[in-house]
Tab-separated table of C-alpha atoms and ligand atoms in Angstrom:
chain	number	residue	atom	x	y	z
A	1	UNK	CA	-0.082	-0.381	0.277
A	2	UNK	CA	1.486	3.781	-0.650
A	3	UNK	CA	0.597	6.119	1.188
A	4	UNK	CA	0.518	9.976	1.606
A	5	UNK	CA	2.832	12.372	3.964
A	6	UNK	CA	1.859	15.451	4.242
A	7	UNK	CA	4.792	17.853	4.559
A	8	UNK	CA	3.077	20.801	2.869
A	9	UNK	CA	2.315	22.987	6.257
A	10	UNK	CA	4.603	26.251	7.292
A	11	UNK	CA	4.715	25.024	10.737
A	12	UNK	CA	4.061	28.500	11.931
A	13	UNK	CA	3.437	27.739	15.442
A	14	UNK	CA	6.602	25.935	15.579
A	15	UNK	CA	8.052	29.316	14.419
A	16	UNK	CA	11.401	30.758	14.736
A	17	UNK	CA	12.548	27.594	13.258
A	18	UNK	CA	10.747	26.965	10.823
A	19	UNK	CA	11.401	30.282	9.290
A	20	UNK	CA	15.109	27.748	8.320
A	21	UNK	CA	14.110	24.620	8.065
A	22	UNK	CA	10.436	23.081	6.871
A	23	UNK	CA	8.932	21.612	9.990
A	24	UNK	CA	9.632	17.762	9.160
A	25	UNK	CA	13.181	18.254	8.691
A	26	UNK	CA	13.398	19.749	12.313
A	27	UNK	CA	16.309	17.449	14.235
A	28	UNK	CA	15.273	15.136	17.649
A	29	UNK	CA	17.739	13.274	18.328
A	30	UNK	CA	20.452	14.583	15.123
A	31	UNK	CA	17.586	12.736	13.034
A	32	UNK	CA	15.420	15.323	10.732
A	33	UNK	CA	11.627	14.330	12.148
A	34	UNK	CA	10.540	12.345	8.847
A	35	UNK	CA	13.247	9.771	9.563
A	36	UNK	CA	10.949	8.419	12.077
A	37	UNK	CA	7.788	8.988	10.401
A	38	UNK	CA	9.318	6.916	7.391
A	39	UNK	CA	10.522	4.198	10.098
A	40	UNK	CA	7.212	3.923	10.987
A	41	UNK	CA	5.627	3.894	7.599
A	42	UNK	CA	8.082	0.308	6.470
A	43	UNK	CA	7.075	-1.163	9.386
A	44	UNK	CA	3.847	-0.915	9.073
A	45	UNK	CA	4.231	-2.818	5.176
A	46	UNK	CA	4.148	0.980	3.477
A	47	UNK	CA	5.710	0.310	-0.190
A	48	UNK	CA	6.377	3.563	-1.676
A	49	UNK	CA	5.560	7.547	-0.478
A	50	UNK	CA	4.428	10.654	-1.820
A	51	UNK	CA	5.166	13.397	-0.071
A	52	UNK	CA	2.640	16.474	-0.653
A	53	UNK	CA	4.830	19.434	-0.293
A	54	UNK	CA	4.820	23.136	-0.870
A	55	UNK	CA	6.966	24.618	1.793
A	56	UNK	CA	10.701	24.206	1.194
A	57	UNK	CA	10.392	21.599	-0.119
A	58	UNK	CA	14.345	21.457	-1.705
A	59	UNK	CA	15.185	20.680	1.557
A	60	UNK	CA	13.058	17.548	1.994
A	61	UNK	CA	14.399	16.331	-1.604
A	62	UNK	CA	17.555	16.950	-0.762
A	63	UNK	CA	17.898	15.068	2.430
A	64	UNK	CA	16.238	11.782	0.387
A	65	UNK	CA	19.010	12.093	-1.769
A	66	UNK	CA	20.956	11.922	0.820
A	67	UNK	CA	19.483	8.557	2.410
A	68	UNK	CA	21.043	5.438	0.674
A	69	UNK	CA	19.244	3.105	2.808
A	70	UNK	CA	16.068	4.420	0.582
A	71	UNK	CA	17.575	4.473	-2.725
A	72	UNK	CA	15.332	1.308	-3.402
A	73	UNK	CA	12.450	2.963	-1.918
A	74	UNK	CA	9.776	4.217	-4.501
A	75	UNK	CA	9.099	8.467	-3.746
A	76	UNK	CA	7.567	10.442	-5.282
A	77	UNK	CA	7.222	14.595	-5.105
A	78	UNK	CA	4.149	16.341	-5.446
A	79	UNK	CA	5.255	20.023	-5.069
A	80	UNK	CA	2.401	22.533	-4.377
A	81	UNK	CA	2.271	25.652	-5.811
A	82	UNK	CA	0.168	27.520	-3.288
A	83	UNK	CA	-0.875	25.641	-0.262
A	84	UNK	CA	-3.468	23.010	-0.899
A	85	UNK	CA	-4.667	21.687	2.630
A	86	UNK	CA	-5.085	18.821	4.077
A	87	UNK	CA	-7.373	17.144	1.280
A	88	UNK	CA	-6.134	19.467	-1.294
A	89	UNK	CA	-2.625	18.020	-1.119
A	90	UNK	CA	-3.446	14.587	-1.978
A	91	UNK	CA	-5.280	15.053	-4.386
A	92	UNK	CA	-2.482	16.537	-5.658
A	93	UNK	CA	-0.413	13.481	-4.712
A	94	UNK	CA	-3.079	11.779	-6.936
A	95	UNK	CA	-0.755	11.257	-9.729
A	96	UNK	CA	1.797	9.387	-8.210
A	97	UNK	CA	-1.487	7.131	-6.900
A	98	UNK	CA	-1.476	2.926	-7.975
A	99	UNK	CA	-5.553	3.429	-7.536
A	100	UNK	CA	-5.812	1.726	-4.672
A	101	UNK	CA	-6.585	2.120	-0.941
A	102	UNK	CA	-4.338	4.359	0.231
A	103	UNK	CA	-2.317	5.537	4.093
A	104	UNK	CA	-2.527	9.462	4.761
A	105	UNK	CA	-0.065	10.818	7.492
A	106	UNK	CA	-0.166	14.192	8.457
A	107	UNK	CA	3.814	14.468	8.314
A	108	UNK	CA	4.424	16.330	12.184
A	109	UNK	CA	3.349	12.936	14.018
A	110	UNK	CA	5.660	11.469	16.098
A	111	UNK	CA	4.095	7.572	17.121
A	112	UNK	CA	4.741	3.978	17.506
A	113	UNK	CA	1.209	3.621	16.267
A	114	UNK	CA	0.675	-0.277	14.877
A	115	UNK	CA	-1.011	1.334	11.361
A	116	UNK	CA	-0.749	-2.799	10.233
A	117	UNK	CA	-3.708	-3.086	12.968
A	118	UNK	CA	-5.560	0.053	11.275
A	119	UNK	CA	-5.373	-1.243	7.875
A	120	UNK	CA	-6.665	-4.106	8.576
A	121	UNK	CA	-9.537	-2.889	10.655
A	122	UNK	CA	-9.895	-0.598	7.797
A	123	UNK	CA	-10.429	-3.676	5.307
A	124	UNK	CA	-12.512	-5.662	7.517
A	125	UNK	CA	-15.268	-3.218	7.057
A	126	UNK	CA	-17.120	-1.241	4.909
A	127	UNK	CA	-16.235	2.164	5.459
A	128	UNK	CA	-14.550	4.995	3.231
A	129	UNK	CA	-12.074	5.955	5.432
A	130	UNK	CA	-11.063	5.226	8.627
A	131	UNK	CA	-9.392	7.696	10.980
A	132	UNK	CA	-6.554	6.680	14.480
A	133	UNK	CA	-7.783	8.248	17.003
A	134	UNK	CA	-5.061	9.434	20.490
A	135	UNK	CA	-6.540	10.059	23.350
A	136	UNK	CA	-4.904	13.292	25.351
A	137	UNK	CA	-5.108	14.620	29.035
A	138	UNK	CA	-6.130	17.552	28.186
A	139	UNK	CA	-8.749	17.513	25.033
A	140	UNK	CA	-10.012	21.248	25.057
A	141	UNK	CA	-6.980	22.152	23.275
A	142	UNK	CA	-7.755	19.379	19.879
A	143	UNK	CA	-10.432	18.504	17.908
A	144	UNK	CA	-12.654	15.650	19.276
A	145	UNK	CA	-13.621	12.282	17.861
A	146	UNK	CA	-16.671	11.613	19.113
A	147	UNK	CA	-17.581	7.580	18.083
A	148	UNK	CA	-20.433	5.036	18.442
A	149	UNK	CA	-20.139	1.237	19.783
A	150	UNK	CA	-18.841	-0.001	16.810
A	151	UNK	CA	-16.497	2.938	16.584
A	152	UNK	CA	-17.889	4.509	13.559
A	153	UNK	CA	-17.223	8.270	13.588
A	154	UNK	CA	-20.297	9.970	15.549
A	155	UNK	CA	-19.720	13.349	15.683
A	156	UNK	CA	-16.356	16.372	15.950
A	157	UNK	CA	-15.757	19.134	18.501
A	158	UNK	CA	-13.470	21.959	17.576
A	159	UNK	CA	-12.404	22.896	20.442
A	160	UNK	CA	-14.906	22.216	23.427
A	161	UNK	CA	-15.293	24.575	26.288
A	162	UNK	CA	-14.311	21.792	29.519
A	163	UNK	CA	-18.003	21.457	30.278
A	164	UNK	CA	-18.880	20.397	26.662
A	165	UNK	CA	-16.172	17.971	26.862
A	166	UNK	CA	-17.657	14.394	25.971
A	167	UNK	CA	-14.674	12.086	25.088
A	168	UNK	CA	-10.499	12.290	25.131
A	169	UNK	CA	-10.022	11.074	21.790
A	170	UNK	CA	-8.329	12.902	19.042
A	171	UNK	CA	-7.725	12.615	15.245
A	172	UNK	CA	-4.269	11.484	14.723
A	173	UNK	CA	-2.906	12.005	12.100
A	174	UNK	CA	-2.990	8.955	10.655
A	175	UNK	CA	-5.997	7.733	8.115
A	176	UNK	CA	-6.231	5.005	5.270
A	177	UNK	CA	-8.535	5.656	3.043
A	178	UNK	CA	-10.587	4.137	-0.143
A	179	UNK	CA	-9.538	5.302	-3.332
A	180	UNK	CA	-13.620	6.770	-3.769
A	181	UNK	CA	-12.338	9.275	-1.520
A	182	UNK	CA	-9.853	11.262	-3.829
A	183	UNK	CA	-13.205	11.569	-6.431
A	184	UNK	CA	-14.733	13.633	-3.583
A	185	UNK	CA	-11.688	15.826	-3.613
A	186	UNK	CA	-12.036	19.103	-5.675
A	187	UNK	CA	-8.723	19.404	-7.056
A	188	UNK	CA	-7.256	23.227	-7.561
A	189	UNK	CA	-8.609	24.738	-4.563
A	190	UNK	CA	-7.344	24.056	-0.980
A	191	UNK	CA	-9.876	22.157	0.501
A	192	UNK	CA	-9.305	20.552	4.027
A	193	UNK	CA	-9.961	16.942	4.995
A	194	UNK	CA	-10.705	17.662	8.610
A	195	UNK	CA	-12.925	19.932	7.762
A	196	UNK	CA	-14.619	18.903	4.489
A	197	UNK	CA	-13.632	15.814	3.506
A	198	UNK	CA	-14.549	14.168	6.613
A	199	UNK	CA	-17.498	15.084	7.921
A	200	UNK	CA	-18.867	14.390	4.785
A	201	UNK	CA	-18.021	11.113	5.267
A	202	UNK	CA	-19.429	11.058	8.866
A	203	UNK	CA	-22.818	11.801	8.006
A	204	UNK	CA	-23.233	8.921	5.591
A	205	UNK	CA	-22.115	6.780	8.384
A	206	UNK	CA	-18.998	5.641	6.119
A	207	UNK	CA	-15.711	6.728	8.412
A	208	UNK	CA	-14.795	4.111	11.036
A	209	UNK	CA	-12.251	5.035	13.817
A	210	UNK	CA	-8.845	3.109	15.007
A	211	UNK	CA	-7.911	3.970	18.204
A	212	UNK	CA	-4.860	3.624	18.740
A	213	UNK	CA	-2.335	3.225	22.681
A	214	UNK	CA	0.471	3.500	21.437
A	215	UNK	CA	2.815	6.364	22.156
A	216	UNK	CA	1.866	10.128	20.451
A	217	UNK	CA	2.722	13.139	20.189
A	218	UNK	CA	2.837	16.429	17.046
A	219	UNK	CA	6.002	18.311	16.997
A	220	UNK	CA	4.089	20.951	16.554
A	221	UNK	CA	4.794	23.699	18.820
A	222	UNK	CA	7.695	24.927	21.297
A	223	UNK	CA	6.579	22.686	23.998
A	224	UNK	CA	5.524	19.532	21.851
A	225	UNK	CA	8.804	19.631	19.627
A	226	UNK	CA	10.909	19.485	23.097
A	227	UNK	CA	8.804	17.078	24.691
A	228	UNK	CA	8.895	14.407	21.620
A	229	UNK	CA	12.835	15.428	22.075
A	230	UNK	CA	12.677	14.579	25.373
A	231	UNK	CA	11.079	10.569	25.242
A	232	UNK	CA	13.919	10.452	21.770
A	233	UNK	CA	16.585	10.872	23.881
A	234	UNK	CA	14.453	8.789	26.797
A	235	UNK	CA	13.715	5.465	24.337
A	236	UNK	CA	9.938	6.514	25.006
A	237	UNK	CA	9.780	6.171	21.452
A	238	UNK	CA	11.535	5.276	18.211
A	239	UNK	CA	12.169	2.317	16.312
A	240	UNK	CA	15.818	1.982	16.112
A	241	UNK	CA	17.198	-0.626	17.011
A	242	UNK	CA	20.455	-0.620	18.737
A	243	UNK	CA	19.783	3.002	20.241
A	244	UNK	CA	22.873	4.292	21.377
A	245	UNK	CA	22.352	5.863	24.766
A	246	UNK	CA	25.727	8.248	25.125
A	247	UNK	CA	26.794	8.961	21.667
A	248	UNK	CA	29.778	11.187	21.923
A	249	UNK	CA	31.992	11.803	18.304
A	250	UNK	CA	35.795	11.173	19.070
A	251	UNK	CA	36.380	14.660	17.848
A	252	UNK	CA	34.810	15.921	20.210
A	253	UNK	CA	37.005	17.825	22.823
A	254	UNK	CA	35.977	17.551	26.702
A	255	UNK	CA	37.291	19.784	29.786
A	256	UNK	CA	37.701	19.099	33.280
A	257	UNK	CA	34.534	17.676	34.977
A	258	UNK	CA	32.122	17.392	32.073
A	259	UNK	CA	29.327	15.285	33.516
A	260	UNK	CA	27.353	13.919	30.541
A	261	UNK	CA	24.694	11.947	31.734
A	262	UNK	CA	23.310	9.203	29.392
A	263	UNK	CA	21.388	9.477	26.946
A	264	UNK	CA	22.863	12.617	25.549
A	265	UNK	CA	24.109	12.839	22.297
A	266	UNK	CA	27.308	15.407	21.343
A	267	UNK	CA	28.264	15.244	17.359
A	268	UNK	CA	31.672	16.387	15.766
A	269	UNK	CA	32.787	19.855	16.941
A	270	UNK	CA	31.761	20.311	20.463
A	271	UNK	CA	33.697	21.888	23.106
A	272	UNK	CA	31.971	21.301	25.902
A	273	UNK	CA	32.971	22.735	30.069
A	274	UNK	CA	30.303	21.413	32.274
A	275	UNK	CA	27.028	20.479	31.158
A	276	UNK	CA	24.051	19.032	32.721
A	277	UNK	CA	21.106	17.313	31.329
A	278	UNK	CA	19.304	16.505	35.063
A	279	UNK	CA	16.863	18.837	34.756
A	280	UNK	CA	15.950	16.778	31.003
A	281	UNK	CA	17.329	15.695	27.929
A	282	UNK	CA	18.621	17.522	26.307
A	283	UNK	CA	19.912	17.401	22.451
A	284	UNK	CA	23.218	18.826	20.897
A	285	UNK	CA	23.418	18.843	16.664
A	286	UNK	CA	26.565	19.225	14.829
A	287	UNK	CA	29.020	21.124	15.465
A	288	UNK	CA	27.761	22.695	18.585
A	289	UNK	CA	29.519	24.265	21.283
A	290	UNK	CA	28.915	24.396	24.814
A	291	UNK	CA	31.669	26.744	26.969
A	292	UNK	CA	33.087	25.869	30.353
A	293	UNK	CA	30.825	26.280	33.480
A	294	UNK	CA	27.295	25.937	30.663
A	295	UNK	CA	25.101	24.612	32.046
A	296	UNK	CA	22.246	23.163	29.553
A	297	UNK	CA	19.134	21.076	30.980
A	298	UNK	CA	16.222	19.612	28.851
A	299	UNK	CA	17.096	21.671	25.449
A	300	UNK	CA	17.139	21.461	22.074
A	301	UNK	CA	20.884	23.093	20.247
A	302	UNK	CA	19.835	22.347	16.642
A	303	UNK	CA	23.380	22.991	14.823
A	304	UNK	CA	26.072	24.788	14.987
A	305	UNK	CA	24.430	26.287	18.031
A	306	UNK	CA	27.056	28.069	20.671
A	307	UNK	CA	26.438	28.643	24.343
A	308	UNK	CA	29.096	30.505	25.858
A	309	UNK	CA	31.144	29.975	29.676
A	310	UNK	CA	28.733	30.257	32.161
A	311	UNK	CA	25.957	30.456	30.001
A	312	UNK	CA	22.105	28.645	31.202
A	313	UNK	CA	20.330	27.013	29.387
A	314	UNK	CA	16.997	25.725	30.626
A	315	UNK	CA	14.100	24.120	28.539
A	316	UNK	CA	14.501	26.319	25.436
A	317	UNK	CA	15.060	25.767	21.774
A	318	UNK	CA	18.191	27.620	20.498
A	319	UNK	CA	18.454	27.837	16.787
A	320	UNK	CA	21.188	26.746	14.072
A	321	UNK	CA	24.125	29.447	14.347
A	322	UNK	CA	22.356	31.123	17.284
A	323	UNK	CA	24.456	32.204	19.913
A	324	UNK	CA	23.601	32.233	24.233
A	325	UNK	CA	26.049	35.083	25.331
A	326	UNK	CA	28.558	34.304	28.390
A	327	UNK	CA	26.205	34.613	31.293
A	328	UNK	CA	23.460	35.156	29.832
A	329	UNK	CA	20.045	32.645	31.159
A	330	UNK	CA	17.884	31.699	28.535
A	331	UNK	CA	14.391	29.696	30.212
A	332	UNK	CA	11.260	29.117	30.320
A	333	UNK	CA	10.037	27.854	26.627
A	334	UNK	CA	11.901	30.274	24.716
A	335	UNK	CA	13.126	30.047	21.192
A	336	UNK	CA	15.915	31.608	19.497
A	337	UNK	CA	15.833	31.649	15.414
A	338	UNK	CA	19.232	30.818	13.279
A	339	UNK	CA	21.734	32.829	13.899
A	340	UNK	CA	20.520	34.901	16.855
A	341	UNK	CA	22.120	36.322	19.271
A	342	UNK	CA	21.094	36.617	23.308
A	343	UNK	CA	24.404	38.964	24.592
A	344	UNK	CA	26.448	38.980	27.524
A	345	UNK	CA	24.130	38.466	30.678
A	346	UNK	CA	20.569	39.414	29.592
A	347	UNK	CA	18.030	36.417	30.683
A	348	UNK	CA	16.195	35.832	28.215
A	349	UNK	CA	12.385	33.527	29.798
A	350	UNK	CA	10.399	32.943	27.660
A	351	UNK	CA	11.234	34.925	24.994
A	352	UNK	CA	11.417	34.343	20.971
A	353	UNK	CA	13.847	36.192	19.388
A	354	UNK	CA	13.919	35.876	15.134
A	355	UNK	CA	15.515	39.107	14.556
A	356	UNK	CA	19.129	37.662	13.706
A	357	UNK	CA	20.730	41.403	12.880
A	358	UNK	CA	19.658	42.145	16.436
A	359	UNK	CA	21.855	40.978	19.889
A	360	UNK	CA	19.349	41.159	22.964
A	361	UNK	CA	21.788	43.606	25.706
A	362	UNK	CA	22.583	42.890	28.354
A	363	UNK	CA	19.715	43.217	31.541
A	364	UNK	CA	16.976	43.505	28.802
A	365	UNK	CA	14.332	40.965	30.510
A	366	UNK	CA	12.401	38.966	28.563
A	367	UNK	CA	10.416	41.163	24.833
B	401	LIG	P1	1.024	25.519	11.700
B	401	LIG	O1	1.475	26.099	10.869
B	401	LIG	O2	2.146	26.237	13.163
B	401	LIG	O3	-0.739	24.668	12.493
B	401	LIG	O4	1.622	23.822	11.257
B	401	LIG	P2	0.852	23.602	9.833
B	401	LIG	O5	1.582	24.592	8.944
B	401	LIG	O6	2.365	22.111	9.633
B	401	LIG	O7	-0.731	22.931	10.171
B	401	LIG	P3	-1.438	22.001	10.669
B	401	LIG	O8	-0.191	21.292	11.784
B	401	LIG	O9	-2.296	22.199	10.922
B	401	LIG	O10	-0.603	20.997	9.267
B	401	LIG	C1	-0.437	19.273	9.977
B	401	LIG	C2	0.027	18.136	8.304
B	401	LIG	O11	-0.759	18.879	7.312
B	401	LIG	C3	1.064	19.282	8.566
B	401	LIG	O12	2.193	17.832	8.434
B	401	LIG	C4	1.598	19.825	7.551
B	401	LIG	O13	3.051	19.984	6.604
B	401	LIG	C5	0.121	19.486	6.434
B	401	LIG	N1	-0.325	20.895	6.228
B	401	LIG	C6	-0.743	21.961	6.173
B	401	LIG	N2	-1.582	22.494	5.317
B	401	LIG	C7	-0.870	22.115	4.235
B	401	LIG	C8	-0.595	22.308	2.638
B	401	LIG	O14	-1.465	23.118	2.270
B	401	LIG	N3	-0.413	21.539	1.945
B	401	LIG	C9	0.105	19.953	2.104
B	401	LIG	N4	0.844	19.547	1.444
B	401	LIG	N5	0.705	19.616	3.281
B	401	LIG	C10	-0.248	20.647	4.413
């Protein structure tokens, strides 16, 4: 069975990181996110994918060109010249599809779900589409899906108030579709599968649910991206056999009294003074530098990020080539865009820094 991976979104909630890197390529433990998605699909029996793309498509194609292990795996690219939405993107991919049932996945979902059981359930029913659902702790932040005792979808509830919550099941962004569904999607305009196609199928009793209790998280916000990174580093998810928990490139320079608590990933060229991962697992990209006495906890440092001596980074995302000056503090889910600089001794708390030309000066609190 073929799969369409939807990777055409702008990823606005993960800006400024997604100004430079499409969400599908943000790294988790130094592997682009979409690598985990490909593992999940192949483990589920998918034998070819079409990437439905629009935003920064070249970067995604370039990444797959480097994947030697996928050179015999059929991958096609359907590029939209303007965003066509989650159903429009599937329609635009139709020319690469074989006309049979297909899997569709949102390209920002990290999950250990058993795709085979979703496909089997779909094949054993007369539904036109099967939608995988997962349970969440705070249903008010999501679109909820009510099902009846036969697992036929009964109602959609978009981000309900607490008093209106009737279920904790949400759309996990993984679908199995009959080819007839594609005939329902108008070509050449933006169409949402969640808002236009699923309600049509639900009204005709042709939409069924597969409930998964496996790990599931989308990586669409700074908070969920940090949480997903932590989960991958702790081994809660990730299909990679022989997962190395302490992964330090031999060229990494380590100073005195360096404490590296596994699992931690330190790539080539890092200079590490004092790195503690006590408060949460941290991930360091290629060519990061962490100066003496600096502390990095529960954070993601993307390629080439630099943490100068004595600086503290807690629960934050430091973009590619960004710099945290000496003794500066970055904390509270702050996000630094590519090349952005937080000046010496500054505190950035719950801040988003998007302008690489501006050095956040000392003593200015968050902005
Ligand atoms: P936000 O802007 O932060 O909401 O992120 P997003 O643009 O990724 O939107 P959302 O999280 O709702 O999208 C869910 C999935 O659908 C993601 O994998 C997106 O890449 C994908 N997607 C959203 N819009 C489009 C589109 O117009 N075309 C295609 N091909 N994919 C899309």
